[in-house]
Amino acid sequence: MGKYDEIIDLPYQKNPNRIPMPIENRAAQFAPFAALAGHEDAIKKVEDSHQ
């Protein structure tokens, strides 16, 4: 028996005390981000200096 076998097929229950987050805000949570901010600019600067 798996760890979640008892609950895996239960229907989703929305919390009546919470207002759903707008889709625009939810999408922002998964937007890409620059882990190395400025890295692309630094590479470009080095490339330009070697030409």
PDB file of N, CA, C and O in Angstrom:
ATOM      1  N   MET A   1       0.851  -1.191   0.000  1.00  0.00           N
ATOM      2  CA  MET A   1       0.000   0.000   0.000  1.00  0.00           C
ATOM      3  C   MET A   1       0.885   1.239   0.000  1.00  0.00           C
ATOM      4  O   MET A   1       1.815   1.363   0.784  1.00  0.00           O
ATOM      5  N   GLY A   2       0.588   2.159  -0.898  1.00  0.00           N
ATOM      6  CA  GLY A   2       1.369   3.383  -1.013  1.00  0.00           C
ATOM      7  C   GLY A   2       1.033   4.387   0.076  1.00  0.00           C
ATOM      8  O   GLY A   2      -0.004   4.305   0.749  1.00  0.00           O
ATOM      9  N   LYS A   3       1.902   5.349   0.221  1.00  0.00           N
ATOM     10  CA  LYS A   3       1.768   6.365   1.269  1.00  0.00           C
ATOM     11  C   LYS A   3       0.479   7.185   1.157  1.00  0.00           C
ATOM     12  O   LYS A   3      -0.111   7.556   2.173  1.00  0.00           O
ATOM     13  N   TYR A   4       0.026   7.463  -0.071  1.00  0.00           N
ATOM     14  CA  TYR A   4      -1.135   8.337  -0.278  1.00  0.00           C
ATOM     15  C   TYR A   4      -2.341   7.618  -0.877  1.00  0.00           C
ATOM     16  O   TYR A   4      -3.273   8.254  -1.350  1.00  0.00           O
ATOM     17  N   ASP A   5      -2.359   6.311  -0.842  1.00  0.00           N
ATOM     18  CA  ASP A   5      -3.448   5.551  -1.458  1.00  0.00           C
ATOM     19  C   ASP A   5      -4.819   5.916  -0.898  1.00  0.00           C
ATOM     20  O   ASP A   5      -5.814   5.895  -1.617  1.00  0.00           O
ATOM     21  N   GLU A   6      -4.902   6.235   0.389  1.00  0.00           N
ATOM     22  CA  GLU A   6      -6.190   6.540   1.011  1.00  0.00           C
ATOM     23  C   GLU A   6      -6.790   7.858   0.520  1.00  0.00           C
ATOM     24  O   GLU A   6      -7.998   8.030   0.506  1.00  0.00           O
ATOM     25  N   ILE A   7      -5.943   8.806   0.131  1.00  0.00           N
ATOM     26  CA  ILE A   7      -6.443  10.138  -0.215  1.00  0.00           C
ATOM     27  C   ILE A   7      -6.296  10.504  -1.683  1.00  0.00           C
ATOM     28  O   ILE A   7      -6.829  11.513  -2.119  1.00  0.00           O
ATOM     29  N   ILE A   8      -5.614   9.701  -2.460  1.00  0.00           N
ATOM     30  CA  ILE A   8      -5.283  10.080  -3.840  1.00  0.00           C
ATOM     31  C   ILE A   8      -6.520  10.285  -4.705  1.00  0.00           C
ATOM     32  O   ILE A   8      -6.532  11.144  -5.587  1.00  0.00           O
ATOM     33  N   ASP A   9      -7.594   9.588  -4.472  1.00  0.00           N
ATOM     34  CA  ASP A   9      -8.786   9.700  -5.313  1.00  0.00           C
ATOM     35  C   ASP A   9      -9.890  10.549  -4.699  1.00  0.00           C
ATOM     36  O   ASP A   9     -10.995  10.614  -5.251  1.00  0.00           O
ATOM     37  N   LEU A  10      -9.635  11.204  -3.585  1.00  0.00           N
ATOM     38  CA  LEU A  10     -10.645  12.065  -2.976  1.00  0.00           C
ATOM     39  C   LEU A  10     -10.864  13.306  -3.834  1.00  0.00           C
ATOM     40  O   LEU A  10      -9.919  13.829  -4.436  1.00  0.00           O
ATOM     41  N   PRO A  11     -12.097  13.810  -3.912  1.00  0.00           N
ATOM     42  CA  PRO A  11     -12.350  15.026  -4.701  1.00  0.00           C
ATOM     43  C   PRO A  11     -11.721  16.248  -4.027  1.00  0.00           C
ATOM     44  O   PRO A  11     -11.578  16.304  -2.809  1.00  0.00           O
ATOM     45  N   TYR A  12     -11.337  17.224  -4.846  1.00  0.00           N
ATOM     46  CA  TYR A  12     -10.751  18.470  -4.345  1.00  0.00           C
ATOM     47  C   TYR A  12     -11.814  19.261  -3.592  1.00  0.00           C
ATOM     48  O   TYR A  12     -12.949  19.393  -4.051  1.00  0.00           O
ATOM     49  N   GLN A  13     -11.462  19.775  -2.430  1.00  0.00           N
ATOM     50  CA  GLN A  13     -12.391  20.567  -1.636  1.00  0.00           C
ATOM     51  C   GLN A  13     -11.851  21.982  -1.512  1.00  0.00           C
ATOM     52  O   GLN A  13     -10.785  22.195  -0.954  1.00  0.00           O
ATOM     53  N   LYS A  14     -12.585  22.937  -2.070  1.00  0.00           N
ATOM     54  CA  LYS A  14     -12.180  24.332  -1.971  1.00  0.00           C
ATOM     55  C   LYS A  14     -12.446  24.844  -0.562  1.00  0.00           C
ATOM     56  O   LYS A  14     -13.438  24.466   0.067  1.00  0.00           O
ATOM     57  N   ASN A  15     -11.580  25.700  -0.068  1.00  0.00           N
ATOM     58  CA  ASN A  15     -11.742  26.304   1.244  1.00  0.00           C
ATOM     59  C   ASN A  15     -12.742  27.459   1.112  1.00  0.00           C
ATOM     60  O   ASN A  15     -12.471  28.446   0.426  1.00  0.00           O
ATOM     61  N   PRO A  16     -13.881  27.391   1.777  1.00  0.00           N
ATOM     62  CA  PRO A  16     -14.886  28.448   1.638  1.00  0.00           C
ATOM     63  C   PRO A  16     -14.459  29.771   2.300  1.00  0.00           C
ATOM     64  O   PRO A  16     -15.062  30.806   2.056  1.00  0.00           O
ATOM     65  N   ASN A  17     -13.410  29.749   3.092  1.00  0.00           N
ATOM     66  CA  ASN A  17     -12.945  30.951   3.796  1.00  0.00           C
ATOM     67  C   ASN A  17     -11.871  31.712   3.025  1.00  0.00           C
ATOM     68  O   ASN A  17     -11.378  32.726   3.502  1.00  0.00           O
ATOM     69  N   ARG A  18     -11.496  31.221   1.878  1.00  0.00           N
ATOM     70  CA  ARG A  18     -10.436  31.854   1.097  1.00  0.00           C
ATOM     71  C   ARG A  18     -10.955  32.294  -0.263  1.00  0.00           C
ATOM     72  O   ARG A  18     -11.650  31.545  -0.949  1.00  0.00           O
ATOM     73  N   ILE A  19     -10.572  33.486  -0.677  1.00  0.00           N
ATOM     74  CA  ILE A  19     -10.907  33.980  -2.008  1.00  0.00           C
ATOM     75  C   ILE A  19      -9.830  33.472  -2.965  1.00  0.00           C
ATOM     76  O   ILE A  19      -8.637  33.606  -2.671  1.00  0.00           O
ATOM     77  N   PRO A  20     -10.212  32.879  -4.093  1.00  0.00           N
ATOM     78  CA  PRO A  20      -9.199  32.387  -5.033  1.00  0.00           C
ATOM     79  C   PRO A  20      -8.319  33.530  -5.566  1.00  0.00           C
ATOM     80  O   PRO A  20      -8.800  34.636  -5.809  1.00  0.00           O
ATOM     81  N   MET A  21      -7.051  33.246  -5.738  1.00  0.00           N
ATOM     82  CA  MET A  21      -6.117  34.225  -6.275  1.00  0.00           C
ATOM     83  C   MET A  21      -6.401  34.419  -7.766  1.00  0.00           C
ATOM     84  O   MET A  21      -6.640  33.451  -8.482  1.00  0.00           O
ATOM     85  N   PRO A  22      -6.375  35.671  -8.246  1.00  0.00           N
ATOM     86  CA  PRO A  22      -6.581  35.906  -9.684  1.00  0.00           C
ATOM     87  C   PRO A  22      -5.522  35.181 -10.516  1.00  0.00           C
ATOM     88  O   PRO A  22      -4.377  35.011 -10.088  1.00  0.00           O
ATOM     89  N   ILE A  23      -5.914  34.772 -11.710  1.00  0.00           N
ATOM     90  CA  ILE A  23      -5.008  34.036 -12.593  1.00  0.00           C
ATOM     91  C   ILE A  23      -3.739  34.831 -12.876  1.00  0.00           C
ATOM     92  O   ILE A  23      -2.646  34.274 -12.936  1.00  0.00           O
ATOM     93  N   GLU A  24      -3.853  36.158 -13.035  1.00  0.00           N
ATOM     94  CA  GLU A  24      -2.674  36.985 -13.338  1.00  0.00           C
ATOM     95  C   GLU A  24      -1.636  36.867 -12.219  1.00  0.00           C
ATOM     96  O   GLU A  24      -0.437  36.809 -12.484  1.00  0.00           O
ATOM     97  N   ASN A  25      -2.086  36.839 -10.982  1.00  0.00           N
ATOM     98  CA  ASN A  25      -1.160  36.740  -9.859  1.00  0.00           C
ATOM     99  C   ASN A  25      -0.569  35.335  -9.735  1.00  0.00           C
ATOM    100  O   ASN A  25       0.590  35.185  -9.361  1.00  0.00           O
ATOM    101  N   ARG A  26      -1.367  34.333 -10.044  1.00  0.00           N
ATOM    102  CA  ARG A  26      -0.851  32.963  -9.969  1.00  0.00           C
ATOM    103  C   ARG A  26       0.222  32.754 -11.024  1.00  0.00           C
ATOM    104  O   ARG A  26       1.235  32.113 -10.772  1.00  0.00           O
ATOM    105  N   ALA A  27      -0.002  33.289 -12.205  1.00  0.00           N
ATOM    106  CA  ALA A  27       0.964  33.115 -13.287  1.00  0.00           C
ATOM    107  C   ALA A  27       2.296  33.765 -12.920  1.00  0.00           C
ATOM    108  O   ALA A  27       3.354  33.249 -13.280  1.00  0.00           O
ATOM    109  N   ALA A  28       2.271  34.871 -12.195  1.00  0.00           N
ATOM    110  CA  ALA A  28       3.498  35.563 -11.824  1.00  0.00           C
ATOM    111  C   ALA A  28       4.370  34.706 -10.915  1.00  0.00           C
ATOM    112  O   ALA A  28       5.596  34.846 -10.904  1.00  0.00           O
ATOM    113  N   GLN A  29       3.779  33.807 -10.180  1.00  0.00           N
ATOM    114  CA  GLN A  29       4.551  32.943  -9.292  1.00  0.00           C
ATOM    115  C   GLN A  29       5.471  32.021 -10.073  1.00  0.00           C
ATOM    116  O   GLN A  29       6.502  31.588  -9.564  1.00  0.00           O
ATOM    117  N   PHE A  30       5.099  31.713 -11.291  1.00  0.00           N
ATOM    118  CA  PHE A  30       5.858  30.764 -12.086  1.00  0.00           C
ATOM    119  C   PHE A  30       6.617  31.427 -13.243  1.00  0.00           C
ATOM    120  O   PHE A  30       7.143  30.735 -14.102  1.00  0.00           O
ATOM    121  N   ALA A  31       6.671  32.747 -13.233  1.00  0.00           N
ATOM    122  CA  ALA A  31       7.386  33.461 -14.283  1.00  0.00           C
ATOM    123  C   ALA A  31       8.888  33.191 -14.157  1.00  0.00           C
ATOM    124  O   ALA A  31       9.408  33.032 -13.056  1.00  0.00           O
ATOM    125  N   PRO A  32       9.589  33.129 -15.265  1.00  0.00           N
ATOM    126  CA  PRO A  32      11.031  32.914 -15.194  1.00  0.00           C
ATOM    127  C   PRO A  32      11.719  34.098 -14.521  1.00  0.00           C
ATOM    128  O   PRO A  32      11.234  35.223 -14.544  1.00  0.00           O
ATOM    129  N   PHE A  33      12.837  33.824 -13.920  1.00  0.00           N
ATOM    130  CA  PHE A  33      13.597  34.878 -13.272  1.00  0.00           C
ATOM    131  C   PHE A  33      15.070  34.712 -13.637  1.00  0.00           C
ATOM    132  O   PHE A  33      15.504  33.650 -14.063  1.00  0.00           O
ATOM    133  N   ALA A  34      15.823  35.775 -13.484  1.00  0.00           N
ATOM    134  CA  ALA A  34      17.247  35.734 -13.797  1.00  0.00           C
ATOM    135  C   ALA A  34      18.014  35.351 -12.532  1.00  0.00           C
ATOM    136  O   ALA A  34      18.183  36.155 -11.626  1.00  0.00           O
ATOM    137  N   ALA A  35      18.446  34.103 -12.462  1.00  0.00           N
ATOM    138  CA  ALA A  35      19.187  33.641 -11.295  1.00  0.00           C
ATOM    139  C   ALA A  35      20.535  34.362 -11.196  1.00  0.00           C
ATOM    140  O   ALA A  35      21.042  34.592 -10.103  1.00  0.00           O
ATOM    141  N   LEU A  36      21.094  34.697 -12.330  1.00  0.00           N
ATOM    142  CA  LEU A  36      22.379  35.398 -12.361  1.00  0.00           C
ATOM    143  C   LEU A  36      22.165  36.766 -12.995  1.00  0.00           C
ATOM    144  O   LEU A  36      22.550  37.012 -14.136  1.00  0.00           O
ATOM    145  N   ALA A  37      21.573  37.665 -12.247  1.00  0.00           N
ATOM    146  CA  ALA A  37      21.280  39.001 -12.768  1.00  0.00           C
ATOM    147  C   ALA A  37      22.559  39.689 -13.208  1.00  0.00           C
ATOM    148  O   ALA A  37      23.546  39.720 -12.475  1.00  0.00           O
ATOM    149  N   GLY A  38      22.557  40.202 -14.431  1.00  0.00           N
ATOM    150  CA  GLY A  38      23.713  40.901 -14.972  1.00  0.00           C
ATOM    151  C   GLY A  38      24.708  40.000 -15.684  1.00  0.00           C
ATOM    152  O   GLY A  38      25.665  40.491 -16.286  1.00  0.00           O
ATOM    153  N   HIS A  39      24.521  38.708 -15.620  1.00  0.00           N
ATOM    154  CA  HIS A  39      25.458  37.769 -16.231  1.00  0.00           C
ATOM    155  C   HIS A  39      25.523  37.949 -17.749  1.00  0.00           C
ATOM    156  O   HIS A  39      26.612  37.982 -18.328  1.00  0.00           O
ATOM    157  N   GLU A  40      24.370  38.062 -18.378  1.00  0.00           N
ATOM    158  CA  GLU A  40      24.328  38.253 -19.836  1.00  0.00           C
ATOM    159  C   GLU A  40      25.061  39.527 -20.241  1.00  0.00           C
ATOM    160  O   GLU A  40      25.801  39.538 -21.219  1.00  0.00           O
ATOM    161  N   ASP A  41      24.862  40.616 -19.479  1.00  0.00           N
ATOM    162  CA  ASP A  41      25.535  41.882 -19.784  1.00  0.00           C
ATOM    163  C   ASP A  41      27.042  41.748 -19.636  1.00  0.00           C
ATOM    164  O   ASP A  41      27.804  42.295 -20.448  1.00  0.00           O
ATOM    165  N   ALA A  42      27.493  41.037 -18.622  1.00  0.00           N
ATOM    166  CA  ALA A  42      28.933  40.853 -18.409  1.00  0.00           C
ATOM    167  C   ALA A  42      29.550  40.058 -19.556  1.00  0.00           C
ATOM    168  O   ALA A  42      30.640  40.391 -20.033  1.00  0.00           O
ATOM    169  N   ILE A  43      28.860  39.027 -20.004  1.00  0.00           N
ATOM    170  CA  ILE A  43      29.361  38.230 -21.126  1.00  0.00           C
ATOM    171  C   ILE A  43      29.437  39.081 -22.384  1.00  0.00           C
ATOM    172  O   ILE A  43      30.425  39.049 -23.122  1.00  0.00           O
ATOM    173  N   LYS A  44      28.389  39.860 -22.635  1.00  0.00           N
ATOM    174  CA  LYS A  44      28.366  40.731 -23.816  1.00  0.00           C
ATOM    175  C   LYS A  44      29.514  41.730 -23.775  1.00  0.00           C
ATOM    176  O   LYS A  44      30.170  41.969 -24.789  1.00  0.00           O
ATOM    177  N   LYS A  45      29.779  42.298 -22.609  1.00  0.00           N
ATOM    178  CA  LYS A  45      30.854  43.272 -22.465  1.00  0.00           C
ATOM    179  C   LYS A  45      32.214  42.641 -22.779  1.00  0.00           C
ATOM    180  O   LYS A  45      33.038  43.224 -23.475  1.00  0.00           O
ATOM    181  N   VAL A  46      32.440  41.435 -22.299  1.00  0.00           N
ATOM    182  CA  VAL A  46      33.705  40.737 -22.566  1.00  0.00           C
ATOM    183  C   VAL A  46      33.809  40.408 -24.054  1.00  0.00           C
ATOM    184  O   VAL A  46      34.859  40.601 -24.672  1.00  0.00           O
ATOM    185  N   GLU A  47      32.703  39.933 -24.655  1.00  0.00           N
ATOM    186  CA  GLU A  47      32.705  39.629 -26.082  1.00  0.00           C
ATOM    187  C   GLU A  47      33.019  40.878 -26.899  1.00  0.00           C
ATOM    188  O   GLU A  47      33.820  40.835 -27.841  1.00  0.00           O
ATOM    189  N   ASP A  48      32.416  42.007 -26.546  1.00  0.00           N
ATOM    190  CA  ASP A  48      32.631  43.242 -27.287  1.00  0.00           C
ATOM    191  C   ASP A  48      34.071  43.740 -27.147  1.00  0.00           C
ATOM    192  O   ASP A  48      34.639  44.297 -28.086  1.00  0.00           O
ATOM    193  N   SER A  49      34.676  43.522 -25.989  1.00  0.00           N
ATOM    194  CA  SER A  49      36.042  43.986 -25.774  1.00  0.00           C
ATOM    195  C   SER A  49      37.078  43.151 -26.531  1.00  0.00           C
ATOM    196  O   SER A  49      38.192  43.587 -26.735  1.00  0.00           O
ATOM    197  N   HIS A  50      36.698  41.953 -26.967  1.00  0.00           N
ATOM    198  CA  HIS A  50      37.626  41.071 -27.687  1.00  0.00           C
ATOM    199  C   HIS A  50      37.461  41.157 -29.201  1.00  0.00           C
ATOM    200  O   HIS A  50      38.086  40.411 -29.920  1.00  0.00           O
ATOM    201  N   GLN A  51      36.618  42.057 -29.650  1.00  0.00           N
ATOM    202  CA  GLN A  51      36.418  42.175 -31.106  1.00  0.00           C
ATOM    203  C   GLN A  51      37.224  43.307 -31.671  1.00  0.00           C
ATOM    204  O   GLN A  51      37.575  44.249 -31.156  1.00  0.00           O
TER     205      GLN A  51
END
